[in-house]
Amino acid sequence: MYTSESTKYSAGSDIGQMSRILVVEDEELIQEMLVVALEEEGYGVITAPDGRSAVEYLKSFEPTSGEFPFDLIILDLMLPQINGLDICRLLRHQGNPVPILMLSAKGSETDRVLGLEVGADDYLTKPFSMRELVARCRALLRRQRLSTMPQLPVLKYKEVTLNPQECRVSVRGQEVNLSPKEFRLLELFMSYARRVWSREQLLDQVWGPDFVGDSKTVDVHIRWLREKLEEDPSHPEYIVTVRGFGYRFG
């Protein structure tokens, strides 16, 4: 049977913000060392001593229903009853995208390639240092978080298109080069089309509250943006001056 998390992670703790790791390892000493190292890093850990108990436990969760309880699985290759390769195949066949770090005493290139080809995200050969294992866990969890981040929408207004993910802007079908401040200004304007922004609000949003300098820097950057966006910068269509208040887009 699987073992539950230690009392360190009891119901009173804030596990909602904690990455949870399933360790499937039949060697008791290695399992204990993994639990200690991972819990010291602040992870919640559940262990399973063999392949069959791990599979039975995982069967109770639907990977696509949003209730899968683990952010990472550390999976030994040579497990009794059901080996790590078969568990990995099963999870991937179910469409479960959870990151898998495979552990094995088999360190040949063929074994490593096989483990990765059946769906493992990383492969670590025994013996290994706990520092390296923890570092690999961090990397897999970081990669998983990045892959699940919501994609920012592409912003479009008339003939101006801004792609926040790629930091690219095109005007009338031609890509234009903007400085970081110009890009941030335009992104802010396009995210809140027709909203009027004062110089002080723009400084706070784009330059930050700790900016020390002349508020006229906003006017300078607006002028540069107009030169890159407008067909006639002296009669702007996109970035419009609202006299006495500030600027608006559109």
mmCIF file of C-alpha atoms in Angstrom:
data_model
loop_
_atom_site.group_PDB
_atom_site.id
_atom_site.type_symbol
_atom_site.label_atom_id
_atom_site.label_comp_id
_atom_site.label_asym_id
_atom_site.label_seq_id
_atom_site.Cartn_x
_atom_site.Cartn_y
_atom_site.Cartn_z
ATOM 1 C CA MET A 1 0.000 0.000 0.000
ATOM 2 C CA TYR A 2 1.043 3.592 -0.463
ATOM 3 C CA THR A 3 1.977 5.659 2.558
ATOM 4 C CA SER A 4 0.468 9.059 3.227
ATOM 5 C CA GLU A 5 2.271 12.324 3.779
ATOM 6 C CA SER A 6 3.935 12.912 7.121
ATOM 7 C CA THR A 7 2.197 14.922 9.820
ATOM 8 C CA LYS A 8 4.341 17.840 8.709
ATOM 9 C CA TYR A 9 1.775 18.227 5.901
ATOM 10 C CA SER A 10 -1.401 17.567 7.845
ATOM 11 C CA ALA A 11 -4.790 19.065 7.085
ATOM 12 C CA GLY A 12 -3.953 22.298 8.854
ATOM 13 C CA SER A 13 -1.082 23.136 6.509
ATOM 14 C CA ASP A 14 -1.310 25.217 3.379
ATOM 15 C CA ILE A 15 -0.837 22.456 0.822
ATOM 16 C CA GLY A 16 -2.657 24.396 -1.872
ATOM 17 C CA GLN A 17 0.586 26.208 -2.721
ATOM 18 C CA MET A 18 2.878 23.198 -2.269
ATOM 19 C CA SER A 19 4.086 20.941 -5.065
ATOM 20 C CA ARG A 20 3.234 17.310 -4.321
ATOM 21 C CA ILE A 21 5.439 14.442 -5.423
ATOM 22 C CA LEU A 22 4.713 10.719 -5.667
ATOM 23 C CA VAL A 23 7.808 8.587 -5.016
ATOM 24 C CA VAL A 24 7.563 5.017 -6.320
ATOM 25 C CA GLU A 25 10.641 3.207 -4.987
ATOM 26 C CA ASP A 26 10.984 -0.305 -3.554
ATOM 27 C CA GLU A 27 14.362 0.137 -1.850
ATOM 28 C CA GLU A 28 13.411 1.336 1.617
ATOM 29 C CA LEU A 29 16.648 3.212 2.346
ATOM 30 C CA ILE A 30 16.521 5.156 -0.939
ATOM 31 C CA GLN A 31 12.825 5.859 -0.423
ATOM 32 C CA GLU A 32 13.482 7.289 3.050
ATOM 33 C CA MET A 33 16.366 9.436 1.764
ATOM 34 C CA LEU A 34 14.177 10.796 -1.033
ATOM 35 C CA VAL A 35 11.369 11.673 1.375
ATOM 36 C CA VAL A 36 13.729 13.511 3.738
ATOM 37 C CA ALA A 37 15.450 15.450 0.937
ATOM 38 C CA LEU A 38 12.198 16.461 -0.745
ATOM 39 C CA GLU A 39 10.383 17.408 2.458
ATOM 40 C CA GLU A 40 13.349 19.564 3.473
ATOM 41 C CA GLU A 41 12.771 21.470 0.220
ATOM 42 C CA GLY A 42 9.130 22.043 1.168
ATOM 43 C CA TYR A 43 7.497 19.456 -1.098
ATOM 44 C CA GLY A 44 4.626 17.231 -0.022
ATOM 45 C CA VAL A 45 5.578 13.577 -0.540
ATOM 46 C CA ILE A 46 3.570 10.366 -0.857
ATOM 47 C CA THR A 47 5.347 7.047 -1.358
ATOM 48 C CA ALA A 48 4.472 3.719 -2.947
ATOM 49 C CA PRO A 49 6.708 0.654 -2.373
ATOM 50 C CA ASP A 50 5.939 -1.222 -5.605
ATOM 51 C CA GLY A 51 4.412 -0.820 -9.029
ATOM 52 C CA ARG A 52 1.078 -2.465 -8.333
ATOM 53 C CA SER A 53 0.220 -0.294 -5.332
ATOM 54 C CA ALA A 54 1.215 2.803 -7.296
ATOM 55 C CA VAL A 55 -1.041 1.837 -10.214
ATOM 56 C CA GLU A 56 -3.961 1.022 -7.909
ATOM 57 C CA TYR A 57 -3.580 4.376 -6.196
ATOM 58 C CA LEU A 58 -3.292 6.329 -9.464
ATOM 59 C CA LYS A 59 -6.383 4.608 -10.885
ATOM 60 C CA SER A 60 -8.541 6.564 -8.439
ATOM 61 C CA PHE A 61 -7.692 9.837 -10.201
ATOM 62 C CA GLU A 62 -8.701 11.003 -13.642
ATOM 63 C CA PRO A 63 -5.746 12.880 -15.200
ATOM 64 C CA THR A 64 -7.948 15.139 -17.310
ATOM 65 C CA SER A 65 -10.537 16.008 -14.660
ATOM 66 C CA GLY A 66 -8.378 18.551 -12.867
ATOM 67 C CA GLU A 67 -8.183 16.419 -9.702
ATOM 68 C CA PHE A 68 -4.829 14.675 -10.291
ATOM 69 C CA PRO A 69 -3.010 15.208 -6.986
ATOM 70 C CA PHE A 70 0.649 15.163 -8.044
ATOM 71 C CA ASP A 71 2.866 17.699 -9.759
ATOM 72 C CA LEU A 72 5.701 15.189 -10.293
ATOM 73 C CA ILE A 73 6.307 11.435 -10.098
ATOM 74 C CA ILE A 74 9.704 9.968 -9.197
ATOM 75 C CA LEU A 75 9.577 6.455 -10.611
ATOM 76 C CA ASP A 76 12.058 3.623 -10.110
ATOM 77 C CA LEU A 77 12.585 1.500 -13.201
ATOM 78 C CA MET A 78 13.090 -1.929 -11.586
ATOM 79 C CA LEU A 79 9.991 -2.258 -9.427
ATOM 80 C CA PRO A 80 8.421 -5.522 -8.245
ATOM 81 C CA GLN A 81 5.081 -6.626 -9.763
ATOM 82 C CA ILE A 82 4.780 -3.803 -12.327
ATOM 83 C CA ASN A 83 7.961 -2.109 -13.524
ATOM 84 C CA GLY A 84 8.515 1.604 -14.030
ATOM 85 C CA LEU A 85 8.454 1.414 -17.822
ATOM 86 C CA ASP A 86 4.970 -0.103 -17.801
ATOM 87 C CA ILE A 87 3.689 2.505 -15.329
ATOM 88 C CA CYS A 88 5.120 5.254 -17.500
ATOM 89 C CA ARG A 89 3.502 3.780 -20.622
ATOM 90 C CA LEU A 90 0.159 3.491 -18.804
ATOM 91 C CA LEU A 91 0.182 7.115 -17.666
ATOM 92 C CA ARG A 92 1.062 8.421 -21.126
ATOM 93 C CA HIS A 93 -1.529 6.157 -22.766
ATOM 94 C CA GLN A 94 -4.125 7.752 -20.458
ATOM 95 C CA GLY A 95 -2.994 11.170 -21.647
ATOM 96 C CA ASN A 96 -1.558 12.078 -18.251
ATOM 97 C CA PRO A 97 1.032 14.859 -18.736
ATOM 98 C CA VAL A 98 2.483 14.752 -15.195
ATOM 99 C CA PRO A 99 6.309 15.076 -15.313
ATOM 100 C CA ILE A 100 8.104 11.789 -14.599
ATOM 101 C CA LEU A 101 11.675 11.477 -13.307
ATOM 102 C CA MET A 102 12.850 7.892 -13.798
ATOM 103 C CA LEU A 103 15.461 6.340 -11.501
ATOM 104 C CA SER A 104 17.483 3.270 -12.418
ATOM 105 C CA ALA A 105 20.702 1.400 -11.713
ATOM 106 C CA LYS A 106 20.809 0.776 -15.469
ATOM 107 C CA GLY A 107 22.916 3.549 -16.897
ATOM 108 C CA SER A 108 23.590 2.488 -20.472
ATOM 109 C CA GLU A 109 22.620 4.789 -23.327
ATOM 110 C CA THR A 110 20.067 2.222 -24.528
ATOM 111 C CA ASP A 111 18.341 2.138 -21.129
ATOM 112 C CA ARG A 112 18.239 5.929 -20.860
ATOM 113 C CA VAL A 113 16.851 6.311 -24.372
ATOM 114 C CA LEU A 114 14.207 3.625 -23.715
ATOM 115 C CA GLY A 115 13.056 5.363 -20.549
ATOM 116 C CA LEU A 116 12.737 8.700 -22.328
ATOM 117 C CA GLU A 117 11.014 7.189 -25.354
ATOM 118 C CA VAL A 118 8.237 5.580 -23.282
ATOM 119 C CA GLY A 119 7.428 8.979 -21.791
ATOM 120 C CA ALA A 120 9.799 9.867 -18.942
ATOM 121 C CA ASP A 121 10.819 13.523 -18.855
ATOM 122 C CA ASP A 122 14.194 12.885 -17.218
ATOM 123 C CA TYR A 123 16.365 9.897 -16.290
ATOM 124 C CA LEU A 124 18.737 9.684 -13.336
ATOM 125 C CA THR A 125 21.170 6.806 -12.843
ATOM 126 C CA LYS A 126 21.827 5.307 -9.418
ATOM 127 C CA PRO A 127 23.821 6.100 -7.369
ATOM 128 C CA PHE A 128 23.022 9.812 -7.483
ATOM 129 C CA SER A 129 23.399 12.781 -5.158
ATOM 130 C CA MET A 130 20.317 14.186 -3.491
ATOM 131 C CA ARG A 131 21.371 17.690 -4.551
ATOM 132 C CA GLU A 132 21.254 16.653 -8.202
ATOM 133 C CA LEU A 133 17.893 14.917 -7.752
ATOM 134 C CA VAL A 134 16.352 17.969 -6.070
ATOM 135 C CA ALA A 135 17.749 20.228 -8.805
ATOM 136 C CA ARG A 136 16.205 18.014 -11.496
ATOM 137 C CA CYS A 137 12.872 18.024 -9.643
ATOM 138 C CA ARG A 138 12.931 21.820 -9.514
ATOM 139 C CA ALA A 139 13.679 22.018 -13.241
ATOM 140 C CA LEU A 140 10.824 19.637 -14.142
ATOM 141 C CA LEU A 141 8.342 21.483 -11.928
ATOM 142 C CA ARG A 142 9.436 24.839 -13.337
ATOM 143 C CA ARG A 143 9.041 23.549 -16.889
ATOM 144 C CA GLN A 144 5.588 22.195 -16.050
ATOM 145 C CA ARG A 145 4.455 25.520 -14.587
ATOM 146 C CA LEU A 146 5.669 27.385 -17.659
ATOM 147 C CA SER A 147 3.884 24.979 -19.997
ATOM 148 C CA THR A 148 0.590 25.483 -18.185
ATOM 149 C CA MET A 149 0.748 29.264 -17.999
ATOM 150 C CA PRO A 150 -2.124 30.883 -19.875
ATOM 151 C CA GLN A 151 -1.168 32.324 -23.237
ATOM 152 C CA LEU A 152 -1.518 36.078 -23.393
ATOM 153 C CA PRO A 153 -3.869 37.129 -26.199
ATOM 154 C CA VAL A 154 -2.567 38.874 -29.290
ATOM 155 C CA LEU A 155 -3.766 42.486 -29.246
ATOM 156 C CA LYS A 156 -5.027 44.051 -32.474
ATOM 157 C CA TYR A 157 -6.451 47.458 -33.257
ATOM 158 C CA LYS A 158 -7.008 48.483 -36.874
ATOM 159 C CA GLU A 159 -3.590 47.992 -38.509
ATOM 160 C CA VAL A 160 -1.534 47.579 -35.324
ATOM 161 C CA THR A 161 -0.887 44.072 -33.960
ATOM 162 C CA LEU A 162 0.991 43.348 -30.733
ATOM 163 C CA ASN A 163 2.061 39.850 -29.664
ATOM 164 C CA PRO A 164 2.889 39.900 -25.908
ATOM 165 C CA GLN A 165 4.397 36.383 -25.925
ATOM 166 C CA GLU A 166 6.893 37.163 -28.681
ATOM 167 C CA CYS A 167 7.340 40.885 -27.897
ATOM 168 C CA ARG A 168 6.636 41.718 -31.527
ATOM 169 C CA VAL A 169 4.669 44.555 -33.088
ATOM 170 C CA SER A 170 3.565 44.967 -36.686
ATOM 171 C CA VAL A 171 1.998 48.021 -38.310
ATOM 172 C CA ARG A 172 0.235 47.735 -41.674
ATOM 173 C CA GLY A 173 1.768 44.289 -42.073
ATOM 174 C CA GLN A 174 5.345 45.425 -41.402
ATOM 175 C CA GLU A 175 7.226 44.543 -38.227
ATOM 176 C CA VAL A 176 8.509 47.544 -36.285
ATOM 177 C CA ASN A 177 11.250 47.645 -33.662
ATOM 178 C CA LEU A 178 10.280 49.111 -30.306
ATOM 179 C CA SER A 179 12.372 49.715 -27.218
ATOM 180 C CA PRO A 180 11.236 47.899 -24.035
ATOM 181 C CA LYS A 181 9.577 51.059 -22.687
ATOM 182 C CA GLU A 182 7.859 51.762 -26.009
ATOM 183 C CA PHE A 183 6.603 48.179 -26.135
ATOM 184 C CA ARG A 184 5.280 48.327 -22.565
ATOM 185 C CA LEU A 185 3.562 51.652 -23.265
ATOM 186 C CA LEU A 186 1.875 50.312 -26.369
ATOM 187 C CA GLU A 187 0.844 47.094 -24.619
ATOM 188 C CA LEU A 188 -0.740 49.124 -21.820
ATOM 189 C CA PHE A 189 -2.563 51.387 -24.278
ATOM 190 C CA MET A 190 -3.859 48.473 -26.363
ATOM 191 C CA SER A 191 -4.960 46.511 -23.296
ATOM 192 C CA TYR A 192 -7.182 49.422 -22.273
ATOM 193 C CA ALA A 193 -8.253 50.989 -25.548
ATOM 194 C CA ARG A 194 -9.839 54.439 -25.240
ATOM 195 C CA ARG A 195 -8.951 54.758 -21.573
ATOM 196 C CA VAL A 196 -7.328 58.097 -20.774
ATOM 197 C CA TRP A 197 -3.994 57.892 -18.927
ATOM 198 C CA SER A 198 -2.291 60.806 -17.194
ATOM 199 C CA ARG A 199 1.486 61.178 -17.362
ATOM 200 C CA GLU A 200 1.748 60.194 -13.708
ATOM 201 C CA GLN A 201 -0.290 57.016 -14.258
ATOM 202 C CA LEU A 202 1.861 56.040 -17.240
ATOM 203 C CA LEU A 203 5.043 56.653 -15.275
ATOM 204 C CA ASP A 204 3.743 54.486 -12.445
ATOM 205 C CA GLN A 205 2.644 51.645 -14.751
ATOM 206 C CA VAL A 206 5.608 51.579 -17.134
ATOM 207 C CA TRP A 207 8.563 53.132 -15.321
ATOM 208 C CA GLY A 208 7.510 52.041 -11.840
ATOM 209 C CA PRO A 209 6.657 53.934 -8.651
ATOM 210 C CA ASP A 210 10.341 54.454 -7.806
ATOM 211 C CA PHE A 211 11.073 56.382 -11.016
ATOM 212 C CA VAL A 212 12.930 59.621 -10.386
ATOM 213 C CA GLY A 213 12.960 62.043 -13.280
ATOM 214 C CA ASP A 214 10.979 64.397 -15.453
ATOM 215 C CA SER A 215 7.425 63.403 -16.385
ATOM 216 C CA LYS A 216 8.188 64.821 -19.836
ATOM 217 C CA THR A 217 9.927 61.514 -20.586
ATOM 218 C CA VAL A 218 6.412 60.179 -21.241
ATOM 219 C CA ASP A 219 5.882 62.790 -23.958
ATOM 220 C CA VAL A 220 9.206 61.861 -25.565
ATOM 221 C CA HIS A 221 8.308 58.167 -25.706
ATOM 222 C CA ILE A 222 4.838 58.982 -27.031
ATOM 223 C CA ARG A 223 6.427 60.999 -29.826
ATOM 224 C CA TRP A 224 8.754 58.111 -30.700
ATOM 225 C CA LEU A 225 5.824 55.667 -30.694
ATOM 226 C CA ARG A 226 3.802 57.912 -32.986
ATOM 227 C CA GLU A 227 6.689 58.091 -35.430
ATOM 228 C CA LYS A 228 6.645 54.298 -35.647
ATOM 229 C CA LEU A 229 2.870 53.739 -35.659
ATOM 230 C CA GLU A 230 1.247 56.696 -37.359
ATOM 231 C CA GLU A 231 1.100 57.452 -41.067
ATOM 232 C CA ASP A 232 1.031 61.132 -40.099
ATOM 233 C CA PRO A 233 2.485 61.609 -36.576
ATOM 234 C CA SER A 234 1.296 65.235 -36.491
ATOM 235 C CA HIS A 235 -2.303 64.009 -36.856
ATOM 236 C CA PRO A 236 -2.273 60.780 -34.817
ATOM 237 C CA GLU A 237 -4.906 58.115 -35.346
ATOM 238 C CA TYR A 238 -3.789 55.728 -32.592
ATOM 239 C CA ILE A 239 -2.211 57.597 -29.663
ATOM 240 C CA VAL A 240 -4.369 60.664 -29.150
ATOM 241 C CA THR A 241 -3.715 63.601 -26.819
ATOM 242 C CA VAL A 242 -6.610 64.426 -24.507
ATOM 243 C CA ARG A 243 -5.824 67.998 -23.550
ATOM 244 C CA GLY A 244 -5.707 68.655 -19.840
ATOM 245 C CA PHE A 245 -5.820 64.922 -19.020
ATOM 246 C CA GLY A 246 -3.236 62.854 -20.864
ATOM 247 C CA TYR A 247 -3.302 60.243 -23.623
ATOM 248 C CA ARG A 248 -5.569 57.521 -24.928
ATOM 249 C CA PHE A 249 -5.299 54.808 -27.563
ATOM 250 C CA GLY A 250 -7.893 54.795 -30.314
#
